[in-house]
Amino acid sequence: MTVTFPALEEAQGKLDHARKQLHEVFEQAGDTMDMAKVTVIDGDSKAKVDWVRTKNAEIDELAVEVEKLQDVARAAQKAREHGERGDERTDERTKGGRAKSLGELFVASPAYLKRQGNNGPEAHLDIELKSLFDTGAWTPETTRGPRVEEFITRPIQLIDLIPQTTTSQVAVTYQEETTYVNNAAEIPEGGPYPESALGLEDKQSPVRKIGTWIPITDETLEDQPRARGYLNNRLPFMVRQRLDSQILVGSGTGVNLRGLLNTTGIQTQAKGGDPTPDAVYKAMTLVKVNGLAMPNVTVWNPADWQDVRLLRTTDGIYIWGSPSEPGPARIWGLPVVEAFGLTEGTAVVGDFANYSELATRRGIDVQISNSHADYFTNGKQAVRADVRVAFIIYRPRAFATVTGV
C-alpha cells in the first residue's frame, strides 16, 4: 500500500509551476540571453534578471522542501511495508559508539599484532563502503613535518549519490515488467471483461570485484600513528575512486561494472539552439514523461557548469549571480554535482534516488601478509584491499543525457 502525502504533492506542484515560469523566460530570451525579447515579465534587462534570480532562489527553496518531504515519505513507506528493523551490526566493529576506522581495525588485527615467520597471519577488515575516512595527521618529527601533500587526483564524486544496499548473492537478480497491456474498460451489466496482459523478465547485474595492493616495510608498520593515518586515506580511496569511475563509465564487458552512460535505454536531449538551462529542463521533462520518474540530481563536467555559472544577458548582466556572489549550486532546483569523469559537453539528469542502486556483496576488505615473494626476508608486508559490488540501473528512462552543453 502506497503512503500518500498531500504536503508533498502540494510542494511538488508549486515547484513544477515555478520551473515552468522560469522556463518561459529562458525560452523567450533565446541562446543569446536577450532580455529585450522576454515579454512574460515586465521591466528592463536588470529588472528581468533580478526576477530570474528571485525565481531561482524560490525554486531552490521549494526543491529542498520537496527533497525533505520525499525522504519522510520514503521512510514512512518502508516502515509500513517492512516494519522498523534495528541495526544488526555487531559491537565488534564499533568503538565508543562509533564505527572503528580502518587504521584502528588494522593495528588491532592478528596480522599486525602476531606477524612473524615466513607465512604471517592474515586479517580481514570489513569496512563500510560509504564510510568517510578521516585524514590522519602524522605526528610531528624533528626531521619531518606532520603534513603529507597528497598526489593531485580526481576526488570521489558519485558514490554518495547512489542508494546503497547489501547482497549475499553473486548477482543482483530482479524482474522487469516487459509487457503491459491495459485493456481495462467500462462494462455493461452481464457483459464480458476485457483481457489485459502482463509479462515479466528476469534481469541480472553481476557482482564485480575492484581491488589493489601496495608494499609496506616493517618499519612503517611499527610506527602505528603513521600506518593508521596513511592506510585510512590512500588504499581505500584508490578502490573507491575506481568504483566511482565505474558507476559512470564502466563498459559492462568482462569484469567491468556497467556504468550509467553505457546502460541501454537512457534518454538523450540535444542542446541544439536552446540555452543550456532550457536543454536541461527538456531533459527533465523526458525523465518525467517517458520515464515517469522525478529527477533529483544533475551531473556536470566542471568546465560545462562554469559556462552556466557565467551566463550573461546580451547587455552583460550575470544570470546566476554576479562575481561577488557564490551563486546557486542548483539548476531548476536540482543539486549540481561536478564530476571530472564526465566527458566535457555532456550533462546528466536523473532520478538516482529511486532507480539506481549500489549493492555491496562485501565492503572494503583489507588483508596483510609477508608471504608474498621474498617479502619475509626483505622485511616487507603486502597490503591488499578490494570490494565486491553490483551496480544497477532499474529504469534507464529515468535518466537522460544532455549533449552539446
Short mmCIF file of C-alpha atoms in Angstrom, two decimals:
data_model
loop_
_atom_site.label_atom_id
_atom_site.label_comp_id
_atom_site.label_asym_id
_atom_site.label_seq_id
_atom_site.Cartn_x
_atom_site.Cartn_y
_atom_site.Cartn_z
CA MET A 1 0.00 0.00 0.00
CA THR A 2 1.45 3.36 -1.04
CA VAL A 3 1.52 6.13 1.55
CA THR A 4 0.29 9.46 0.15
CA PHE A 5 1.40 12.83 1.44
CA PRO A 6 -0.76 15.84 0.48
CA ALA A 7 2.01 18.19 1.65
CA LEU A 8 4.47 16.56 -0.76
CA GLU A 9 2.01 16.76 -3.65
CA GLU A 10 1.33 20.43 -2.92
CA ALA A 11 5.04 21.31 -2.68
CA GLN A 12 5.81 19.39 -5.89
CA GLY A 13 3.03 21.27 -7.68
CA LYS A 14 4.45 24.63 -6.60
CA LEU A 15 7.93 23.57 -7.71
CA ASP A 16 6.72 22.46 -11.15
CA HIS A 17 4.82 25.73 -11.61
CA ALA A 18 7.86 27.84 -10.68
CA ARG A 19 10.07 25.86 -13.04
CA LYS A 20 7.60 26.36 -15.87
CA GLN A 21 7.57 30.14 -15.28
CA LEU A 22 11.37 30.30 -15.42
CA HIS A 23 11.47 28.08 -18.50
CA GLU A 24 9.21 30.52 -20.36
CA VAL A 25 11.67 33.34 -19.67
CA PHE A 26 14.71 31.37 -20.91
CA GLU A 27 12.77 30.20 -23.93
CA GLN A 28 11.93 33.77 -24.95
CA ALA A 29 15.43 35.09 -24.18
CA GLY A 30 16.97 32.50 -26.52
CA ASP A 31 20.55 31.23 -26.61
CA THR A 32 21.92 34.81 -26.58
CA MET A 33 20.04 35.66 -23.36
CA ASP A 34 18.46 38.76 -24.93
CA MET A 35 16.13 40.00 -22.20
CA ALA A 36 14.56 42.51 -24.60
CA LYS A 37 12.73 39.57 -26.19
CA VAL A 38 11.17 38.50 -22.90
CA THR A 39 7.52 39.56 -22.67
CA VAL A 40 6.19 37.29 -19.91
CA ILE A 41 7.67 39.66 -17.29
CA ASP A 42 7.93 43.44 -17.29
CA GLY A 43 10.84 45.81 -16.76
CA ASP A 44 14.28 46.49 -18.20
CA SER A 45 17.05 43.92 -18.53
CA LYS A 46 18.26 44.35 -14.96
CA ALA A 47 14.76 44.00 -13.54
CA LYS A 48 14.20 40.83 -15.53
CA VAL A 49 17.49 39.31 -14.37
CA ASP A 50 16.57 40.19 -10.77
CA TRP A 51 13.27 38.36 -11.33
CA VAL A 52 15.17 35.33 -12.67
CA ARG A 53 17.44 35.27 -9.62
CA THR A 54 14.49 35.60 -7.26
CA LYS A 55 12.65 32.82 -9.08
CA ASN A 56 15.82 30.67 -8.97
CA ALA A 57 16.04 31.16 -5.21
CA GLU A 58 12.34 30.28 -4.86
CA ILE A 59 12.87 27.11 -6.91
CA ASP A 60 15.85 26.13 -4.76
CA GLU A 61 13.84 26.56 -1.56
CA LEU A 62 10.91 24.58 -2.95
CA ALA A 63 13.25 21.84 -4.20
CA VAL A 64 14.85 21.47 -0.77
CA GLU A 65 11.37 21.28 0.80
CA VAL A 66 10.33 18.61 -1.70
CA GLU A 67 13.51 16.60 -1.05
CA LYS A 68 12.84 16.63 2.71
CA LEU A 69 9.22 15.57 2.23
CA GLN A 70 10.33 12.81 -0.17
CA ASP A 71 12.71 11.48 2.48
CA VAL A 72 9.87 11.42 5.01
CA ALA A 73 7.56 9.72 2.50
CA ARG A 74 10.14 7.04 1.66
CA ALA A 75 10.81 6.35 5.33
CA ALA A 76 7.10 6.05 6.07
CA GLN A 77 6.60 3.74 3.09
CA LYS A 78 9.45 1.44 4.17
CA ALA A 79 8.17 1.38 7.74
CA ARG A 80 4.72 0.38 6.52
CA GLU A 81 5.98 -2.32 4.16
CA HIS A 82 8.74 -3.89 6.19
CA GLY A 83 8.46 -2.62 9.75
CA GLU A 84 11.31 -0.94 11.51
CA ARG A 85 14.36 -3.10 11.92
CA GLY A 86 17.24 -2.50 14.28
CA ASP A 87 20.79 -2.36 13.19
CA GLU A 88 22.18 -5.91 13.06
CA ARG A 89 25.80 -4.94 13.03
CA THR A 90 27.81 -6.34 15.94
CA ASP A 91 29.72 -4.34 18.53
CA GLU A 92 32.92 -5.84 17.16
CA ARG A 93 33.23 -3.09 14.54
CA THR A 94 32.35 -0.19 16.84
CA LYS A 95 34.32 1.77 19.37
CA GLY A 96 32.78 4.13 21.88
CA GLY A 97 29.52 4.26 19.94
CA ARG A 98 31.19 4.98 16.57
CA ALA A 99 32.47 2.81 13.75
CA LYS A 100 36.14 1.89 14.02
CA SER A 101 38.37 3.35 11.34
CA LEU A 102 40.44 1.18 9.02
CA GLY A 103 43.61 2.15 10.85
CA GLU A 104 42.17 1.19 14.27
CA LEU A 105 40.97 -2.16 12.95
CA PHE A 106 44.34 -2.72 11.27
CA VAL A 107 46.59 -2.12 14.27
CA ALA A 108 44.32 -4.33 16.43
CA SER A 109 44.28 -7.17 13.90
CA PRO A 110 46.14 -10.50 14.23
CA ALA A 111 48.04 -9.62 11.04
CA TYR A 112 49.64 -6.67 12.82
CA LEU A 113 49.88 -7.98 16.39
CA LYS A 114 51.08 -11.53 15.59
CA ARG A 115 53.15 -11.07 12.44
CA GLN A 116 56.10 -13.47 12.42
CA GLY A 117 57.65 -16.26 10.38
CA ASN A 118 57.64 -16.82 6.64
CA ASN A 119 53.86 -17.06 6.43
CA GLY A 120 52.47 -14.44 8.73
CA PRO A 121 48.77 -14.47 9.67
CA GLU A 122 46.22 -12.69 7.50
CA ALA A 123 43.43 -10.45 8.71
CA HIS A 124 40.15 -9.46 7.10
CA LEU A 125 38.97 -5.96 7.99
CA ASP A 126 35.37 -5.37 6.92
CA ILE A 127 34.89 -1.65 6.23
CA GLU A 128 31.69 0.17 5.37
CA LEU A 129 31.88 1.21 1.69
CA LYS A 130 30.20 4.57 2.23
CA SER A 131 32.10 5.49 5.39
CA LEU A 132 34.21 8.60 5.10
CA PHE A 133 37.85 8.07 6.08
CA ASP A 134 39.26 10.91 8.15
CA THR A 135 42.67 12.24 7.10
CA GLY A 136 45.11 11.20 9.85
CA ALA A 137 47.75 13.79 10.79
CA TRP A 138 51.29 12.47 11.13
CA THR A 139 53.00 13.01 14.47
CA PRO A 140 55.49 15.90 14.12
CA GLU A 141 59.13 14.85 13.98
CA THR A 142 62.44 16.66 14.22
CA THR A 143 63.29 15.76 10.62
CA ARG A 144 59.85 15.86 9.01
CA GLY A 145 56.72 17.92 9.49
CA PRO A 146 53.24 16.46 10.02
CA ARG A 147 51.85 17.32 6.59
CA VAL A 148 51.64 14.91 3.67
CA GLU A 149 50.75 16.63 0.42
CA GLU A 150 48.78 14.01 -1.45
CA PHE A 151 49.05 13.44 -5.17
CA ILE A 152 46.65 15.53 -7.29
CA THR A 153 43.93 13.12 -8.35
CA ARG A 154 40.20 13.02 -9.03
CA PRO A 155 38.04 13.09 -5.87
CA ILE A 156 35.15 10.75 -5.10
CA GLN A 157 32.09 12.44 -6.62
CA LEU A 158 29.32 9.98 -7.48
CA ILE A 159 29.22 7.11 -4.96
CA ASP A 160 27.21 9.01 -2.38
CA LEU A 161 24.52 9.85 -4.97
CA ILE A 162 23.59 6.18 -5.25
CA PRO A 163 21.32 4.44 -2.70
CA GLN A 164 23.30 1.60 -1.14
CA THR A 165 22.16 -1.84 -0.07
CA THR A 166 23.78 -5.20 0.66
CA THR A 167 23.50 -8.54 -1.10
CA SER A 168 24.56 -12.09 -0.19
CA GLN A 169 24.45 -13.27 -3.81
CA VAL A 170 26.95 -13.24 -6.68
CA ALA A 171 24.48 -11.20 -8.75
CA VAL A 172 21.50 -8.97 -8.07
CA THR A 173 18.51 -10.55 -9.80
CA TYR A 174 15.26 -8.68 -10.26
CA GLN A 175 12.22 -8.78 -12.51
CA GLU A 176 11.38 -6.16 -15.10
CA GLU A 177 7.85 -5.75 -16.40
CA THR A 178 8.36 -6.00 -20.16
CA THR A 179 4.72 -6.35 -21.19
CA TYR A 180 1.94 -4.06 -20.01
CA VAL A 181 -1.33 -4.15 -21.93
CA ASN A 182 -4.11 -2.39 -20.06
CA ASN A 183 -7.50 -3.09 -21.63
CA ALA A 184 -9.48 -2.05 -18.57
CA ALA A 185 -12.78 -0.51 -19.73
CA GLU A 186 -16.35 0.12 -18.69
CA ILE A 187 -18.52 -3.00 -18.74
CA PRO A 188 -22.28 -3.20 -19.29
CA GLU A 189 -24.28 -5.37 -16.95
CA GLY A 190 -23.67 -9.00 -17.83
CA GLY A 191 -21.01 -8.04 -20.35
CA PRO A 192 -17.57 -9.67 -20.74
CA TYR A 193 -14.45 -8.34 -19.07
CA PRO A 194 -11.73 -7.17 -21.48
CA GLU A 195 -8.49 -9.11 -21.04
CA SER A 196 -5.23 -7.35 -20.16
CA ALA A 197 -1.71 -8.75 -20.24
CA LEU A 198 1.42 -8.53 -18.11
CA GLY A 199 4.86 -10.01 -18.78
CA LEU A 200 7.90 -10.24 -16.52
CA GLU A 201 11.52 -10.89 -17.43
CA ASP A 202 14.45 -11.72 -15.14
CA LYS A 203 17.32 -9.23 -15.16
CA GLN A 204 20.73 -9.59 -13.53
CA SER A 205 23.56 -7.32 -12.52
CA PRO A 206 26.65 -9.36 -11.55
CA VAL A 207 28.80 -8.58 -8.54
CA ARG A 208 32.24 -7.39 -9.61
CA LYS A 209 35.46 -7.02 -7.62
CA ILE A 210 37.67 -3.93 -7.58
CA GLY A 211 41.00 -4.12 -5.79
CA THR A 212 44.63 -3.09 -5.49
CA TRP A 213 47.68 -3.67 -3.27
CA ILE A 214 50.78 -1.87 -2.06
CA PRO A 215 54.01 -2.98 -0.39
CA ILE A 216 54.88 -1.57 3.05
CA THR A 217 58.07 -2.06 5.05
CA ASP A 218 58.10 -3.45 8.58
CA GLU A 219 59.41 -0.11 9.83
CA THR A 220 56.34 1.67 8.51
CA LEU A 221 54.07 -0.83 10.23
CA GLU A 222 55.89 -0.39 13.53
CA ASP A 223 55.04 3.32 13.55
CA GLN A 224 51.37 2.92 14.47
CA PRO A 225 50.11 6.51 14.07
CA ARG A 226 51.79 6.81 10.69
CA ALA A 227 50.48 3.46 9.45
CA ARG A 228 46.97 4.23 10.73
CA GLY A 229 46.78 7.67 9.13
CA TYR A 230 48.17 6.66 5.78
CA LEU A 231 46.09 3.47 5.45
CA ASN A 232 42.98 5.38 6.46
CA ASN A 233 43.49 7.51 3.37
CA ARG A 234 45.08 6.02 0.38
CA LEU A 235 44.28 2.33 -0.15
CA PRO A 236 40.51 2.56 0.44
CA PHE A 237 40.48 5.80 -1.54
CA MET A 238 42.06 4.07 -4.54
CA VAL A 239 39.38 1.37 -4.51
CA ARG A 240 36.53 3.84 -4.06
CA GLN A 241 37.92 6.16 -6.74
CA ARG A 242 37.88 3.33 -9.29
CA LEU A 243 34.37 2.36 -8.24
CA ASP A 244 33.28 5.99 -8.62
CA SER A 245 34.51 5.92 -12.22
CA GLN A 246 32.89 2.55 -12.98
CA ILE A 247 29.49 3.83 -11.80
CA LEU A 248 29.61 6.47 -14.50
CA VAL A 249 31.52 4.97 -17.46
CA GLY A 250 32.05 1.25 -16.74
CA SER A 251 31.77 -0.69 -20.02
CA GLY A 252 29.93 -3.73 -18.66
CA THR A 253 32.28 -6.06 -20.58
CA GLY A 254 34.47 -8.67 -18.95
CA VAL A 255 34.82 -7.95 -15.24
CA ASN A 256 33.71 -4.29 -15.55
CA LEU A 257 30.58 -2.93 -13.97
CA ARG A 258 28.11 -1.43 -16.43
CA GLY A 259 28.11 2.30 -15.78
CA LEU A 260 25.23 4.70 -16.24
CA LEU A 261 26.43 6.13 -19.56
CA ASN A 262 26.75 2.64 -21.08
CA THR A 263 23.30 1.49 -20.00
CA THR A 264 20.95 0.80 -22.89
CA GLY A 265 17.76 2.84 -22.83
CA ILE A 266 18.82 6.09 -21.14
CA GLN A 267 17.38 9.08 -22.96
CA THR A 268 19.16 11.92 -24.77
CA GLN A 269 18.28 15.59 -25.16
CA ALA A 270 20.39 17.58 -27.62
CA LYS A 271 21.02 21.21 -26.72
CA GLY A 272 20.77 22.41 -30.32
CA GLY A 273 19.95 26.10 -30.40
CA ASP A 274 18.44 26.15 -26.90
CA PRO A 275 20.05 27.94 -23.97
CA THR A 276 21.68 25.31 -21.74
CA PRO A 277 19.12 25.77 -18.92
CA ASP A 278 16.29 25.07 -21.39
CA ALA A 279 18.02 21.92 -22.66
CA VAL A 280 18.31 20.69 -19.07
CA TYR A 281 14.65 21.48 -18.46
CA LYS A 282 13.67 19.48 -21.56
CA ALA A 283 15.79 16.55 -20.32
CA MET A 284 13.93 16.73 -17.01
CA THR A 285 10.68 16.59 -18.95
CA LEU A 286 11.88 13.48 -20.82
CA VAL A 287 12.58 11.81 -17.49
CA LYS A 288 9.15 12.79 -16.17
CA VAL A 289 7.08 11.97 -19.26
CA ASN A 290 8.86 8.94 -20.73
CA GLY A 291 10.41 7.59 -17.55
CA LEU A 292 7.54 8.55 -15.21
CA ALA A 293 10.25 9.45 -12.71
CA MET A 294 11.20 12.57 -10.78
CA PRO A 295 14.77 13.79 -11.50
CA ASN A 296 16.64 14.72 -8.34
CA VAL A 297 20.27 15.34 -9.43
CA THR A 298 22.19 16.85 -12.34
CA VAL A 299 25.80 15.83 -13.07
CA TRP A 300 28.20 18.14 -14.93
CA ASN A 301 31.75 18.33 -16.10
CA PRO A 302 33.19 21.34 -14.18
CA ALA A 303 34.00 23.17 -17.44
CA ASP A 304 30.38 22.90 -18.57
CA TRP A 305 28.98 24.08 -15.24
CA GLN A 306 31.39 27.01 -15.47
CA ASP A 307 29.67 28.06 -18.70
CA VAL A 308 26.29 28.00 -16.97
CA ARG A 309 27.59 29.91 -13.95
CA LEU A 310 29.00 32.59 -16.29
CA LEU A 311 25.84 33.00 -18.41
CA ARG A 312 25.14 36.68 -19.13
CA THR A 313 22.47 38.66 -20.88
CA THR A 314 23.26 40.49 -24.12
CA ASP A 315 23.98 43.59 -22.04
CA GLY A 316 26.41 41.83 -19.69
CA ILE A 317 24.33 41.01 -16.59
CA TYR A 318 25.18 37.66 -14.95
CA ILE A 319 22.18 35.31 -14.80
CA TRP A 320 23.44 33.06 -11.98
CA GLY A 321 24.64 35.92 -9.80
CA SER A 322 27.45 38.45 -10.01
CA PRO A 323 31.12 37.50 -9.40
CA SER A 324 30.80 38.85 -5.83
CA GLU A 325 28.12 36.23 -5.06
CA PRO A 326 28.61 32.47 -4.58
CA GLY A 327 25.65 31.75 -6.85
CA PRO A 328 23.35 28.72 -6.58
CA ALA A 329 24.79 25.20 -6.96
CA ARG A 330 21.44 24.15 -8.39
CA ILE A 331 19.63 24.34 -11.69
CA TRP A 332 15.84 24.18 -11.83
CA GLY A 333 16.07 23.36 -8.13
CA LEU A 334 18.14 20.21 -8.71
CA PRO A 335 21.53 19.85 -6.98
CA VAL A 336 24.57 20.19 -9.24
CA VAL A 337 27.27 17.53 -8.87
CA GLU A 338 30.52 18.23 -10.71
CA ALA A 339 32.23 15.04 -11.96
CA PHE A 340 35.63 15.15 -13.63
CA GLY A 341 35.00 11.72 -15.16
CA LEU A 342 32.09 13.01 -17.23
CA THR A 343 33.07 13.93 -20.79
CA GLU A 344 33.01 17.67 -21.42
CA GLY A 345 29.94 18.71 -23.41
CA THR A 346 27.56 16.23 -21.75
CA ALA A 347 25.44 16.61 -18.62
CA VAL A 348 23.25 14.00 -16.93
CA VAL A 349 19.81 14.40 -15.38
CA GLY A 350 18.24 11.54 -13.47
CA ASP A 351 16.23 10.03 -10.66
CA PHE A 352 19.19 8.49 -8.85
CA ALA A 353 17.28 8.11 -5.57
CA ASN A 354 14.65 5.72 -6.88
CA TYR A 355 16.08 3.93 -9.92
CA SER A 356 19.76 3.27 -9.21
CA GLU A 357 21.37 1.05 -6.60
CA LEU A 358 24.83 0.05 -5.42
CA ALA A 359 24.58 -3.39 -3.81
CA THR A 360 27.56 -4.39 -1.68
CA ARG A 361 28.43 -8.08 -1.53
CA ARG A 362 31.39 -7.28 0.70
CA GLY A 363 32.67 -3.93 1.90
CA ILE A 364 36.27 -2.83 1.54
CA ASP A 365 38.30 -5.83 2.77
CA VAL A 366 41.96 -5.33 3.71
CA GLN A 367 44.41 -8.22 4.05
CA ILE A 368 48.06 -8.09 5.07
CA SER A 369 50.77 -10.74 4.79
CA ASN A 370 54.55 -11.09 4.48
CA SER A 371 54.24 -14.34 2.48
CA HIS A 372 54.38 -12.59 -0.89
CA ALA A 373 57.53 -13.42 -2.91
CA ASP A 374 60.65 -12.60 -0.83
CA TYR A 375 58.91 -10.13 1.47
CA PHE A 376 59.74 -12.09 4.66
CA THR A 377 63.49 -11.95 4.06
CA ASN A 378 63.33 -8.32 2.89
CA GLY A 379 61.26 -7.03 5.82
CA LYS A 380 58.17 -6.09 3.84
CA GLN A 381 54.42 -6.62 4.07
CA ALA A 382 51.86 -6.72 1.26
CA VAL A 383 48.61 -4.89 2.00
CA ARG A 384 45.70 -5.72 -0.30
CA ALA A 385 42.30 -4.06 -0.48
CA ASP A 386 39.23 -4.89 -2.52
CA VAL A 387 35.48 -4.52 -2.62
CA ARG A 388 32.71 -6.56 -4.27
CA VAL A 389 29.67 -4.68 -5.53
CA ALA A 390 26.95 -4.67 -8.16
CA PHE A 391 25.60 -1.51 -9.79
CA ILE A 392 22.04 -1.50 -11.09
CA ILE A 393 20.01 0.97 -13.15
CA TYR A 394 16.46 -0.27 -12.70
CA ARG A 395 14.75 2.13 -15.09
CA PRO A 396 17.02 3.55 -17.82
CA ARG A 397 14.37 6.03 -18.92
CA ALA A 398 14.61 7.66 -15.50
CA PHE A 399 17.89 9.17 -16.75
CA ALA A 400 18.79 11.45 -19.65
CA THR A 401 21.98 12.92 -21.03
CA VAL A 402 22.09 16.49 -22.30
CA THR A 403 24.52 16.72 -25.20
CA GLY A 404 26.21 19.78 -26.65
CA VAL A 405 26.19 21.84 -23.44
#
